Short mmCIF file of C-alpha atoms in Angstrom, two decimals:
data_model
loop_
_atom_site.label_atom_id
_atom_site.label_comp_id
_atom_site.label_asym_id
_atom_site.label_seq_id
_atom_site.Cartn_x
_atom_site.Cartn_y
_atom_site.Cartn_z
CA GLN A 1 -0.22 -0.14 0.03
CA VAL A 2 1.52 3.58 -0.89
CA GLN A 3 3.08 4.81 2.31
CA LEU A 4 4.66 8.54 3.22
CA VAL A 5 6.33 8.40 6.44
CA GLN A 6 7.66 11.74 7.64
CA SER A 7 11.05 12.65 9.76
CA GLY A 8 9.89 13.51 13.26
CA ALA A 9 8.94 17.18 14.97
CA GLU A 10 11.57 19.50 15.21
CA VAL A 11 12.33 22.77 17.13
CA LYS A 12 14.14 25.98 15.34
CA LYS A 13 15.07 29.09 16.53
CA PRO A 14 14.19 31.60 14.72
CA GLY A 15 16.33 32.15 11.90
CA ALA A 16 17.24 28.68 10.86
CA SER A 17 16.48 26.82 8.63
CA VAL A 18 14.87 22.91 8.91
CA MET A 19 15.17 19.64 6.63
CA VAL A 20 11.71 17.36 6.55
CA SER A 21 12.55 14.23 4.93
CA CYS A 22 9.21 12.13 3.13
CA LYS A 23 10.58 8.44 2.15
CA ALA A 24 7.94 7.30 0.02
CA SER A 25 6.53 3.56 -0.48
CA GLY A 26 3.89 0.99 -2.08
CA TYR A 27 4.29 2.74 -5.49
CA THR A 28 7.01 3.28 -8.42
CA PHE A 29 8.31 6.95 -6.43
CA THR A 30 9.40 8.58 -10.42
CA SER A 31 5.76 7.72 -11.51
CA TYR A 32 4.37 10.80 -8.84
CA PHE A 33 4.15 13.89 -8.46
CA LEU A 34 4.96 14.91 -4.38
CA HIS A 35 4.00 18.19 -2.73
CA TRP A 36 4.22 19.71 0.15
CA VAL A 37 1.45 21.48 2.10
CA ARG A 38 1.61 22.96 4.95
CA GLN A 39 -1.66 23.84 8.36
CA ALA A 40 -0.41 26.42 11.15
CA PRO A 41 -2.38 24.94 14.46
CA GLY A 42 -5.66 26.13 14.21
CA GLN A 43 -5.68 27.09 10.67
CA GLY A 44 -6.35 26.10 7.15
CA LEU A 45 -4.07 24.18 4.01
CA GLU A 46 -1.44 26.43 2.53
CA TRP A 47 0.67 24.92 -0.54
CA MET A 48 3.99 25.33 -1.00
CA GLY A 49 5.39 23.80 -3.24
CA ILE A 50 6.48 20.57 -5.63
CA ILE A 51 8.57 18.16 -6.76
CA ASN A 52 8.91 16.13 -9.66
CA PRO A 53 11.17 13.07 -8.34
CA SER A 54 11.91 11.84 -12.18
CA GLY A 55 14.07 14.60 -13.24
CA GLY A 56 14.00 16.86 -9.57
CA SER A 57 12.42 19.55 -11.10
CA THR A 58 10.23 21.91 -9.05
CA THR A 59 7.33 24.66 -8.62
CA TYR A 60 7.64 26.78 -5.67
CA ALA A 61 4.18 28.77 -3.89
CA GLN A 62 5.25 32.70 -4.85
CA ASN A 63 4.89 33.14 -0.84
CA PHE A 64 7.64 30.46 -0.61
CA GLN A 65 10.28 31.73 -3.47
CA GLY A 66 13.28 31.52 -1.62
CA ARG A 67 12.98 30.14 1.61
CA VAL A 68 12.31 27.02 0.51
CA THR A 69 14.25 24.13 -1.28
CA MET A 70 12.97 20.72 -2.16
CA THR A 71 14.85 17.79 -3.00
CA ARG A 72 14.64 14.02 -4.13
CA ASP A 73 17.27 10.99 -3.71
CA THR A 74 15.22 8.08 -6.11
CA SER A 75 18.28 5.68 -4.21
CA THR A 76 15.93 5.65 -1.11
CA SER A 77 12.39 6.78 -2.50
CA THR A 78 13.02 10.08 -0.53
CA VAL A 79 11.90 13.73 -1.21
CA TYR A 80 12.77 16.79 1.06
CA MET A 81 12.34 19.95 1.95
CA GLU A 82 13.94 22.16 3.22
CA LEU A 83 12.62 26.12 4.80
CA SER A 84 15.18 28.30 5.60
CA SER A 85 14.72 32.16 7.71
CA LEU A 86 12.71 30.03 9.90
CA ARG A 87 9.95 33.23 11.40
CA SER A 88 7.37 32.08 13.74
CA GLU A 89 4.76 32.11 11.22
CA ASP A 90 6.64 28.96 9.70
CA SER A 91 5.59 27.21 13.01
CA ALA A 92 3.10 24.28 11.45
CA VAL A 93 2.61 20.93 10.45
CA TYR A 94 4.19 20.00 7.15
CA TYR A 95 2.76 17.73 4.81
CA CYS A 96 4.17 15.79 1.88
CA ALA A 97 1.13 15.11 -0.12
CA ARG A 98 1.13 12.52 -3.91
CA ASP A 99 -0.43 13.94 -6.86
CA MET A 100 -2.39 11.78 -7.75
CA VAL A 101 -3.79 13.55 -11.16
CA ARG A 102 -2.68 17.55 -12.31
CA GLY A 103 -3.30 18.29 -8.94
CA VAL A 104 -5.22 16.11 -6.43
CA ILE A 105 -4.02 14.82 -3.89
CA ASP A 106 -4.26 11.37 -2.98
CA TYR A 107 -2.39 9.94 -0.07
CA TRP A 108 -0.49 12.15 2.55
CA GLY A 109 2.23 12.11 5.15
CA GLN A 110 1.45 12.19 8.52
CA GLY A 111 2.94 15.85 8.81
CA THR A 112 6.06 16.71 10.86
CA LEU A 113 5.33 19.42 13.58
CA VAL A 114 7.65 22.32 12.90
CA THR A 115 8.21 24.84 15.93
CA VAL A 116 9.49 28.28 15.36
CA SER A 117 10.80 29.31 19.17
CA SER A 118 13.36 31.29 20.82
CA SER B 1 -9.69 36.70 -7.77
CA SER B 2 -6.74 33.48 -6.60
CA GLU B 3 -8.91 33.02 -3.93
CA LEU B 4 -11.08 30.30 -2.90
CA THR B 5 -14.22 30.83 -0.41
CA GLN B 6 -15.33 28.30 2.14
CA ASP B 7 -18.23 29.18 5.02
CA PRO B 8 -16.32 28.55 7.80
CA ALA B 9 -19.00 26.59 10.06
CA VAL B 10 -22.23 24.15 8.61
CA SER B 11 -24.30 22.21 11.01
CA VAL B 12 -26.44 19.14 9.87
CA ALA B 13 -29.07 17.37 12.14
CA LEU B 14 -27.75 13.47 11.86
CA GLY B 15 -29.57 12.23 8.97
CA GLN B 16 -29.76 14.91 6.86
CA THR B 17 -28.30 16.13 3.68
CA VAL B 18 -25.81 19.17 3.99
CA ARG B 19 -23.86 21.00 0.96
CA ILE B 20 -20.78 22.53 1.65
CA THR B 21 -20.14 25.69 -1.17
CA CYS B 22 -16.80 27.37 -2.08
CA GLN B 23 -16.70 30.03 -4.41
CA GLY B 24 -13.88 31.44 -6.26
CA ASP B 25 -12.71 32.40 -9.94
CA SER B 26 -10.86 28.98 -10.97
CA LEU B 27 -13.43 27.00 -10.28
CA ARG B 28 -14.96 29.20 -13.40
CA SER B 29 -12.75 26.24 -15.16
CA TYR B 30 -11.37 23.77 -13.24
CA TYR B 31 -13.50 21.54 -10.97
CA ALA B 32 -12.85 21.54 -7.13
CA ASN B 33 -11.37 18.75 -4.97
CA TRP B 34 -12.46 17.92 -1.68
CA TYR B 35 -10.64 16.94 1.30
CA GLN B 36 -12.30 15.28 5.00
CA GLN B 37 -10.00 16.67 7.93
CA LYS B 38 -10.67 15.29 11.50
CA PRO B 39 -9.11 16.68 14.65
CA GLY B 40 -4.73 15.25 14.13
CA GLN B 41 -5.34 13.30 11.24
CA ALA B 42 -4.36 14.10 7.63
CA PRO B 43 -6.55 14.85 5.05
CA VAL B 44 -7.78 13.05 2.88
CA LEU B 45 -9.67 12.87 -1.07
CA VAL B 46 -13.14 12.55 -1.19
CA ILE B 47 -14.27 13.79 -4.21
CA TYR B 48 -12.65 15.15 -6.89
CA GLY B 49 -13.37 15.83 -10.80
CA ARG B 50 -16.72 16.47 -12.20
CA ASN B 51 -17.69 14.13 -9.44
CA ASN B 52 -15.56 11.16 -8.27
CA ARG B 53 -15.10 9.29 -5.03
CA PRO B 54 -11.62 7.59 -4.41
CA SER B 55 -12.04 3.79 -3.76
CA GLY B 56 -13.43 3.91 0.26
CA ILE B 57 -15.46 7.41 0.19
CA PRO B 58 -18.97 6.52 1.27
CA ASP B 59 -21.36 7.25 -1.82
CA ARG B 60 -22.96 9.66 0.37
CA PHE B 61 -20.40 12.62 -1.01
CA SER B 62 -21.23 13.94 -3.98
CA GLY B 63 -19.61 17.16 -6.07
CA SER B 64 -21.00 18.94 -8.47
CA SER B 65 -20.04 22.54 -9.86
CA SER B 66 -21.79 25.88 -11.53
CA GLY B 67 -20.47 29.22 -12.90
CA ASN B 68 -17.93 29.83 -10.05
CA THR B 69 -19.16 27.69 -6.98
CA ALA B 70 -18.04 23.90 -5.96
CA SER B 71 -19.72 21.73 -3.68
CA LEU B 72 -19.79 19.10 -1.56
CA THR B 73 -22.98 17.00 -0.59
CA ILE B 74 -23.67 14.42 2.28
CA THR B 75 -26.64 13.33 1.85
CA GLY B 76 -27.70 11.41 5.30
CA ALA B 77 -24.42 12.69 7.76
CA GLN B 78 -23.86 10.44 9.84
CA ALA B 79 -21.46 11.04 12.84
CA GLU B 80 -18.73 10.14 11.60
CA ASP B 81 -18.81 12.67 8.96
CA GLU B 82 -17.93 15.80 11.38
CA ALA B 83 -14.76 17.25 10.35
CA ASP B 84 -13.27 20.26 8.22
CA TYR B 85 -13.57 20.80 5.25
CA TYR B 86 -11.64 21.71 2.16
CA CYS B 87 -12.11 22.47 -1.40
CA ASN B 88 -9.16 23.52 -3.35
CA SER B 89 -8.18 23.93 -7.06
CA ARG B 90 -5.00 23.82 -9.54
CA ASP B 91 -3.86 26.00 -11.52
CA SER B 92 -3.10 25.69 -15.81
CA SER B 93 0.09 23.96 -14.62
CA GLY B 94 -1.96 21.39 -12.57
CA ASN B 95 -0.67 22.70 -9.27
CA PRO B 96 -3.00 22.67 -6.62
CA ARG B 97 -1.68 26.44 -5.10
CA MET B 98 -5.27 27.97 -4.09
CA PHE B 99 -7.13 26.41 -0.63
CA GLY B 100 -9.99 26.86 0.87
CA GLY B 101 -10.11 28.37 4.04
CA GLY B 102 -12.24 25.06 4.98
CA THR B 103 -15.62 24.83 6.78
CA LYS B 104 -16.08 22.71 9.81
CA LEU B 105 -18.88 20.84 9.50
CA THR B 106 -20.70 19.93 12.74
CA VAL B 107 -23.34 17.02 13.22
CA LEU B 108 -26.11 17.31 15.39
#
């Protein structure tokens, strides 16, 4: 079965960077794009960007341009999301999620809580 | 506009029918997808495209669209349907750039 297993919770100081990993299994890793979506406490969902695991190409949401980097490792079927220059407003649960077809997300990771606090 | 607008909260009596709506200009060109999220859990896709249900989603969930408004209808709401519901829509590149603000559904 399809599984997206994310790395554990992180606590970071303002100005630092965080990297969250997402290991995919149960399907052909390079056949489906993967998204990153975040959710601040008590808030809605916010799309951050997408990566093509096959070629590594990325598209980032305008709100995160210059601060986010998405990469992948095909040897381990893992994608990574690094967010830099963290501020308190970046405290959120970060999800990786599989794109079934043209923006339809069919599987989600369990989420990774990132807390930014001095 | 690049926004999707949802009512913050909706309630329905057990066993009755409820419609959750999502408005936005992008919906004139693209279908909405709907996700259910229960507290402490990741979202779950319940409706996508014109009116498609993933495997395992009960047929009491259905979707429709007219003009700039998409709707998620639950016919015969159950207690387990109490959750937050989010719509989203893609852009011309196929990216789900926009999510609605979410609707909290309470089943009375």
